[in-house]
Amino acid sequence: VQLAESGGGLVQPGDSVRVSCAASEFTFSRYALAWFRQPPGKEREFVATINNIGDITQYADSVKGRFTISRDNAKDTLYLQMNSLNPEDTAVYYCASGRSGLIAIATSDYLYWGQGTQVTVSS
């Protein structure tokens, strides 16, 4: 299983950015997926999750209403659209593949992880 994030970078407060996660070597559409992030000097934290068919999602309170998780099972790709970014969103963003098709928010619920993509929000 390989998960590869892309799309991070340096953005200004209030900007939007979309990060992607391309998957390979597994049956993408069978599993729930999630985004986690790790801010500088802090623990990895849950951001958003989506079930295997893409009709159920859950978000951390800190991003609710600003971030949108989605997936394209035909392209084996997961997305995170991030709007109204602020400096507290600065982190390495990781995608992860779950152990089933059901959404989950704990890191222990996820089996495979990408290498991460840096998103820095700064003026």
Short mmCIF file of N, CA and C in Angstrom, two decimals:
data_model
loop_
_atom_site.label_atom_id
_atom_site.label_comp_id
_atom_site.label_asym_id
_atom_site.label_seq_id
_atom_site.Cartn_x
_atom_site.Cartn_y
_atom_site.Cartn_z
N VAL A 1 0.84 -1.18 0.00
CA VAL A 1 0.00 0.00 0.00
C VAL A 1 0.88 1.24 0.00
N GLN A 2 0.55 2.15 -0.90
CA GLN A 2 1.29 3.42 -0.93
C GLN A 2 0.31 4.58 -0.95
N LEU A 3 0.57 5.55 -0.10
CA LEU A 3 -0.21 6.77 -0.05
C LEU A 3 0.76 7.94 -0.22
N ALA A 4 0.46 8.84 -1.14
CA ALA A 4 1.37 9.95 -1.43
C ALA A 4 0.61 11.26 -1.44
N GLU A 5 0.91 12.12 -0.47
CA GLU A 5 0.28 13.43 -0.39
C GLU A 5 0.97 14.43 -1.30
N SER A 6 0.20 15.42 -1.73
CA SER A 6 0.75 16.52 -2.52
C SER A 6 -0.13 17.74 -2.34
N GLY A 7 0.39 18.90 -2.74
CA GLY A 7 -0.41 20.11 -2.75
C GLY A 7 -0.18 21.06 -1.61
N GLY A 8 0.71 20.75 -0.70
CA GLY A 8 0.98 21.67 0.39
C GLY A 8 1.83 22.85 -0.07
N GLY A 9 2.18 23.72 0.87
CA GLY A 9 3.03 24.85 0.54
C GLY A 9 2.83 25.99 1.51
N LEU A 10 3.33 27.15 1.13
CA LEU A 10 3.22 28.36 1.94
C LEU A 10 2.06 29.20 1.44
N VAL A 11 1.13 29.51 2.33
CA VAL A 11 -0.03 30.33 1.97
C VAL A 11 -0.22 31.42 3.01
N GLN A 12 -1.01 32.42 2.66
CA GLN A 12 -1.27 33.52 3.59
C GLN A 12 -2.55 33.28 4.36
N PRO A 13 -2.68 33.89 5.53
CA PRO A 13 -3.93 33.77 6.28
C PRO A 13 -5.12 34.17 5.42
N GLY A 14 -6.19 33.37 5.51
CA GLY A 14 -7.38 33.63 4.72
C GLY A 14 -7.40 32.93 3.37
N ASP A 15 -6.27 32.42 2.96
CA ASP A 15 -6.17 31.72 1.67
C ASP A 15 -6.80 30.33 1.73
N SER A 16 -6.91 29.72 0.57
CA SER A 16 -7.39 28.34 0.44
C SER A 16 -6.32 27.49 -0.24
N VAL A 17 -6.33 26.21 0.09
CA VAL A 17 -5.43 25.27 -0.57
C VAL A 17 -6.09 23.90 -0.55
N ARG A 18 -5.81 23.10 -1.56
CA ARG A 18 -6.30 21.72 -1.59
C ARG A 18 -5.11 20.78 -1.60
N VAL A 19 -5.12 19.84 -0.68
CA VAL A 19 -4.11 18.79 -0.66
C VAL A 19 -4.75 17.50 -1.15
N SER A 20 -3.95 16.67 -1.78
CA SER A 20 -4.42 15.42 -2.36
C SER A 20 -3.60 14.26 -1.83
N CYS A 21 -4.19 13.07 -1.93
CA CYS A 21 -3.50 11.85 -1.51
C CYS A 21 -3.80 10.78 -2.54
N ALA A 22 -2.79 10.39 -3.28
CA ALA A 22 -2.94 9.36 -4.30
C ALA A 22 -2.57 8.00 -3.71
N ALA A 23 -3.44 7.04 -3.92
CA ALA A 23 -3.24 5.71 -3.35
C ALA A 23 -2.93 4.70 -4.43
N SER A 24 -2.19 3.69 -4.05
CA SER A 24 -1.89 2.61 -5.00
C SER A 24 -1.67 1.31 -4.24
N GLU A 25 -1.80 0.23 -4.98
CA GLU A 25 -1.50 -1.11 -4.47
C GLU A 25 -2.46 -1.58 -3.39
N PHE A 26 -3.71 -1.08 -3.37
CA PHE A 26 -4.73 -1.67 -2.53
C PHE A 26 -6.10 -1.29 -3.06
N THR A 27 -7.14 -1.94 -2.53
CA THR A 27 -8.51 -1.71 -3.00
C THR A 27 -9.05 -0.48 -2.31
N PHE A 28 -8.79 0.65 -2.94
CA PHE A 28 -9.06 1.97 -2.36
C PHE A 28 -10.50 2.10 -1.88
N SER A 29 -11.45 1.66 -2.68
CA SER A 29 -12.86 1.91 -2.41
C SER A 29 -13.43 1.08 -1.26
N ARG A 30 -12.68 0.18 -0.68
CA ARG A 30 -13.17 -0.63 0.43
C ARG A 30 -12.95 0.00 1.79
N TYR A 31 -12.12 1.02 1.86
CA TYR A 31 -11.66 1.51 3.16
C TYR A 31 -11.98 2.99 3.42
N ALA A 32 -12.28 3.26 4.67
CA ALA A 32 -12.38 4.65 5.09
C ALA A 32 -10.99 5.28 5.04
N LEU A 33 -10.99 6.60 4.88
CA LEU A 33 -9.75 7.35 4.80
C LEU A 33 -9.84 8.57 5.73
N ALA A 34 -8.71 9.13 6.03
CA ALA A 34 -8.71 10.29 6.93
C ALA A 34 -7.52 11.18 6.66
N TRP A 35 -7.66 12.41 7.15
CA TRP A 35 -6.55 13.34 7.21
C TRP A 35 -6.24 13.61 8.68
N PHE A 36 -4.98 13.56 9.01
CA PHE A 36 -4.47 13.98 10.30
C PHE A 36 -3.43 15.07 10.05
N ARG A 37 -3.07 15.78 11.09
CA ARG A 37 -2.02 16.78 10.96
C ARG A 37 -1.17 16.82 12.22
N GLN A 38 0.06 17.26 12.05
CA GLN A 38 0.96 17.39 13.19
C GLN A 38 1.57 18.78 13.17
N PRO A 39 1.08 19.67 14.04
CA PRO A 39 1.66 21.01 14.13
C PRO A 39 3.06 20.95 14.71
N PRO A 40 3.87 21.95 14.52
CA PRO A 40 5.23 21.96 15.06
C PRO A 40 5.24 21.77 16.56
N GLY A 41 5.99 20.80 17.04
CA GLY A 41 6.14 20.56 18.47
C GLY A 41 4.94 19.94 19.15
N LYS A 42 3.96 19.49 18.38
CA LYS A 42 2.74 18.92 18.98
C LYS A 42 2.50 17.50 18.48
N GLU A 43 1.52 16.85 19.11
CA GLU A 43 1.15 15.50 18.71
C GLU A 43 0.32 15.53 17.42
N ARG A 44 0.32 14.40 16.74
CA ARG A 44 -0.53 14.25 15.56
C ARG A 44 -1.99 14.29 15.99
N GLU A 45 -2.83 15.01 15.23
CA GLU A 45 -4.23 15.15 15.60
C GLU A 45 -5.14 14.89 14.41
N PHE A 46 -6.34 14.43 14.74
CA PHE A 46 -7.35 14.13 13.74
C PHE A 46 -7.87 15.41 13.10
N VAL A 47 -8.09 15.35 11.79
CA VAL A 47 -8.66 16.49 11.06
C VAL A 47 -10.02 16.13 10.47
N ALA A 48 -10.08 15.06 9.66
CA ALA A 48 -11.33 14.70 9.00
C ALA A 48 -11.26 13.25 8.53
N THR A 49 -12.43 12.63 8.42
CA THR A 49 -12.50 11.26 7.94
C THR A 49 -13.69 11.10 7.01
N ILE A 50 -13.61 10.12 6.13
CA ILE A 50 -14.68 9.86 5.17
C ILE A 50 -14.81 8.34 5.00
N ASN A 51 -16.05 7.87 4.88
CA ASN A 51 -16.23 6.42 4.77
C ASN A 51 -15.89 5.93 3.37
N ASN A 52 -16.01 4.65 3.16
CA ASN A 52 -15.50 4.06 1.92
C ASN A 52 -16.24 4.53 0.67
N ILE A 53 -17.54 4.83 0.78
CA ILE A 53 -18.25 5.26 -0.42
C ILE A 53 -18.43 6.77 -0.47
N GLY A 54 -17.95 7.46 0.53
CA GLY A 54 -17.88 8.91 0.46
C GLY A 54 -19.13 9.67 0.87
N ASP A 55 -20.08 9.00 1.54
CA ASP A 55 -21.30 9.71 1.90
C ASP A 55 -21.40 10.04 3.38
N ILE A 56 -20.40 9.68 4.15
CA ILE A 56 -20.37 10.01 5.58
C ILE A 56 -19.01 10.61 5.89
N THR A 57 -19.04 11.75 6.54
CA THR A 57 -17.81 12.44 6.93
C THR A 57 -17.90 12.91 8.38
N GLN A 58 -16.73 13.18 8.96
CA GLN A 58 -16.67 13.75 10.30
C GLN A 58 -15.44 14.64 10.36
N TYR A 59 -15.57 15.73 11.11
CA TYR A 59 -14.49 16.71 11.19
C TYR A 59 -14.14 17.04 12.62
N ALA A 60 -12.90 17.44 12.82
CA ALA A 60 -12.52 18.02 14.10
C ALA A 60 -13.21 19.37 14.25
N ASP A 61 -13.54 19.74 15.48
CA ASP A 61 -14.23 21.01 15.71
C ASP A 61 -13.43 22.20 15.19
N SER A 62 -12.12 22.10 15.25
CA SER A 62 -11.26 23.22 14.86
C SER A 62 -11.31 23.52 13.36
N VAL A 63 -11.77 22.57 12.55
CA VAL A 63 -11.79 22.78 11.09
C VAL A 63 -13.20 22.73 10.52
N LYS A 64 -14.18 22.41 11.33
CA LYS A 64 -15.55 22.26 10.84
C LYS A 64 -16.03 23.57 10.22
N GLY A 65 -16.61 23.45 9.02
CA GLY A 65 -17.08 24.63 8.31
C GLY A 65 -16.03 25.29 7.43
N ARG A 66 -14.77 24.92 7.61
CA ARG A 66 -13.69 25.50 6.80
C ARG A 66 -13.04 24.47 5.87
N PHE A 67 -12.97 23.22 6.33
CA PHE A 67 -12.32 22.16 5.56
C PHE A 67 -13.38 21.20 5.02
N THR A 68 -13.10 20.62 3.85
CA THR A 68 -13.97 19.61 3.27
C THR A 68 -13.14 18.43 2.78
N ILE A 69 -13.49 17.25 3.27
CA ILE A 69 -12.84 16.03 2.83
C ILE A 69 -13.69 15.39 1.74
N SER A 70 -13.05 14.84 0.72
CA SER A 70 -13.77 14.16 -0.34
C SER A 70 -12.86 13.09 -0.95
N ARG A 71 -13.44 12.23 -1.72
CA ARG A 71 -12.66 11.17 -2.35
C ARG A 71 -13.22 10.88 -3.73
N ASP A 72 -12.36 10.41 -4.62
CA ASP A 72 -12.74 9.98 -5.95
C ASP A 72 -12.28 8.53 -6.09
N ASN A 73 -13.20 7.61 -5.90
CA ASN A 73 -12.81 6.20 -5.92
C ASN A 73 -12.39 5.73 -7.32
N ALA A 74 -12.84 6.42 -8.34
CA ALA A 74 -12.41 6.07 -9.71
C ALA A 74 -10.95 6.44 -9.95
N LYS A 75 -10.47 7.43 -9.20
CA LYS A 75 -9.08 7.89 -9.36
C LYS A 75 -8.19 7.48 -8.19
N ASP A 76 -8.77 6.76 -7.22
CA ASP A 76 -7.99 6.34 -6.05
C ASP A 76 -7.32 7.54 -5.37
N THR A 77 -8.08 8.60 -5.20
CA THR A 77 -7.51 9.83 -4.67
C THR A 77 -8.41 10.42 -3.59
N LEU A 78 -7.77 10.89 -2.53
CA LEU A 78 -8.44 11.56 -1.42
C LEU A 78 -8.05 13.03 -1.46
N TYR A 79 -8.99 13.89 -1.08
CA TYR A 79 -8.74 15.33 -1.10
C TYR A 79 -9.08 15.97 0.24
N LEU A 80 -8.45 17.11 0.50
CA LEU A 80 -8.83 17.96 1.62
C LEU A 80 -8.79 19.40 1.12
N GLN A 81 -9.96 19.99 0.98
CA GLN A 81 -10.06 21.40 0.61
C GLN A 81 -10.05 22.22 1.89
N MET A 82 -9.10 23.13 1.99
CA MET A 82 -8.94 23.93 3.21
C MET A 82 -9.15 25.41 2.87
N ASN A 83 -10.15 26.00 3.49
CA ASN A 83 -10.49 27.41 3.27
C ASN A 83 -10.27 28.22 4.54
N SER A 84 -10.19 29.51 4.38
CA SER A 84 -10.04 30.42 5.53
C SER A 84 -8.92 29.96 6.46
N LEU A 85 -7.80 29.68 5.88
CA LEU A 85 -6.67 29.16 6.67
C LEU A 85 -6.14 30.21 7.62
N ASN A 86 -5.68 29.77 8.77
CA ASN A 86 -5.05 30.65 9.75
C ASN A 86 -3.74 30.01 10.23
N PRO A 87 -2.90 30.76 10.90
CA PRO A 87 -1.59 30.22 11.30
C PRO A 87 -1.67 28.95 12.14
N GLU A 88 -2.77 28.78 12.87
CA GLU A 88 -2.92 27.58 13.69
C GLU A 88 -3.12 26.31 12.83
N ASP A 89 -3.36 26.49 11.55
CA ASP A 89 -3.49 25.34 10.65
C ASP A 89 -2.13 24.86 10.13
N THR A 90 -1.08 25.57 10.45
CA THR A 90 0.26 25.18 10.03
C THR A 90 0.61 23.82 10.61
N ALA A 91 0.96 22.88 9.74
CA ALA A 91 1.24 21.51 10.18
C ALA A 91 1.69 20.68 8.98
N VAL A 92 2.19 19.49 9.29
CA VAL A 92 2.36 18.48 8.27
C VAL A 92 1.05 17.70 8.20
N TYR A 93 0.49 17.59 7.02
CA TYR A 93 -0.79 16.91 6.83
C TYR A 93 -0.54 15.52 6.26
N TYR A 94 -1.15 14.52 6.93
CA TYR A 94 -0.99 13.13 6.56
C TYR A 94 -2.33 12.52 6.14
N CYS A 95 -2.33 11.70 5.11
CA CYS A 95 -3.51 10.89 4.82
C CYS A 95 -3.27 9.48 5.37
N ALA A 96 -4.37 8.82 5.68
CA ALA A 96 -4.29 7.49 6.26
C ALA A 96 -5.43 6.63 5.77
N SER A 97 -5.16 5.34 5.66
CA SER A 97 -6.16 4.37 5.23
C SER A 97 -6.62 3.53 6.42
N GLY A 98 -7.94 3.40 6.54
CA GLY A 98 -8.50 2.71 7.69
C GLY A 98 -8.48 1.20 7.59
N ARG A 99 -8.96 0.57 8.65
CA ARG A 99 -9.00 -0.90 8.73
C ARG A 99 -10.32 -1.46 8.21
N SER A 100 -11.30 -0.56 7.96
CA SER A 100 -12.61 -0.96 7.44
C SER A 100 -13.19 0.19 6.65
N GLY A 101 -14.45 0.02 6.22
CA GLY A 101 -15.10 1.10 5.48
C GLY A 101 -15.72 2.17 6.35
N LEU A 102 -15.66 2.00 7.67
CA LEU A 102 -16.33 2.91 8.61
C LEU A 102 -15.41 4.05 9.04
N ILE A 103 -16.00 5.22 9.25
CA ILE A 103 -15.21 6.36 9.70
C ILE A 103 -14.69 6.12 11.11
N ALA A 104 -13.56 6.75 11.41
CA ALA A 104 -12.93 6.62 12.72
C ALA A 104 -12.02 7.82 12.92
N ILE A 105 -11.74 8.15 14.19
CA ILE A 105 -10.96 9.36 14.46
C ILE A 105 -9.67 9.11 15.20
N ALA A 106 -9.39 7.90 15.64
CA ALA A 106 -8.16 7.62 16.38
C ALA A 106 -7.05 7.19 15.43
N THR A 107 -5.83 7.57 15.73
CA THR A 107 -4.72 7.15 14.89
C THR A 107 -4.60 5.63 14.84
N SER A 108 -4.97 4.96 15.91
CA SER A 108 -4.87 3.50 15.96
C SER A 108 -5.87 2.80 15.05
N ASP A 109 -6.86 3.56 14.55
CA ASP A 109 -7.84 3.00 13.62
C ASP A 109 -7.33 2.94 12.18
N TYR A 110 -6.13 3.49 11.96
CA TYR A 110 -5.60 3.60 10.61
C TYR A 110 -4.33 2.79 10.46
N LEU A 111 -4.28 2.06 9.36
CA LEU A 111 -3.21 1.08 9.17
C LEU A 111 -2.07 1.61 8.34
N TYR A 112 -2.39 2.35 7.29
CA TYR A 112 -1.35 2.83 6.38
C TYR A 112 -1.38 4.36 6.35
N TRP A 113 -0.16 4.92 6.25
CA TRP A 113 0.01 6.37 6.30
C TRP A 113 0.90 6.85 5.17
N GLY A 114 0.62 8.06 4.71
CA GLY A 114 1.51 8.70 3.76
C GLY A 114 2.67 9.36 4.47
N GLN A 115 3.55 9.98 3.69
CA GLN A 115 4.74 10.63 4.24
C GLN A 115 4.45 12.04 4.74
N GLY A 116 3.34 12.61 4.31
CA GLY A 116 2.95 13.94 4.78
C GLY A 116 3.32 15.04 3.80
N THR A 117 2.56 16.13 3.86
CA THR A 117 2.86 17.32 3.07
C THR A 117 2.74 18.54 3.99
N GLN A 118 3.69 19.44 3.89
CA GLN A 118 3.74 20.60 4.77
C GLN A 118 2.81 21.70 4.26
N VAL A 119 2.00 22.21 5.16
CA VAL A 119 1.19 23.39 4.89
C VAL A 119 1.58 24.45 5.92
N THR A 120 2.04 25.58 5.44
CA THR A 120 2.45 26.68 6.31
C THR A 120 1.60 27.89 6.00
N VAL A 121 0.95 28.42 7.04
CA VAL A 121 0.10 29.60 6.89
C VAL A 121 0.78 30.76 7.61
N SER A 122 1.24 31.70 6.83
CA SER A 122 2.00 32.81 7.40
C SER A 122 1.94 34.01 6.48
N SER A 123 1.93 35.19 7.08
CA SER A 123 1.96 36.42 6.29
C SER A 123 3.39 36.91 6.12
#
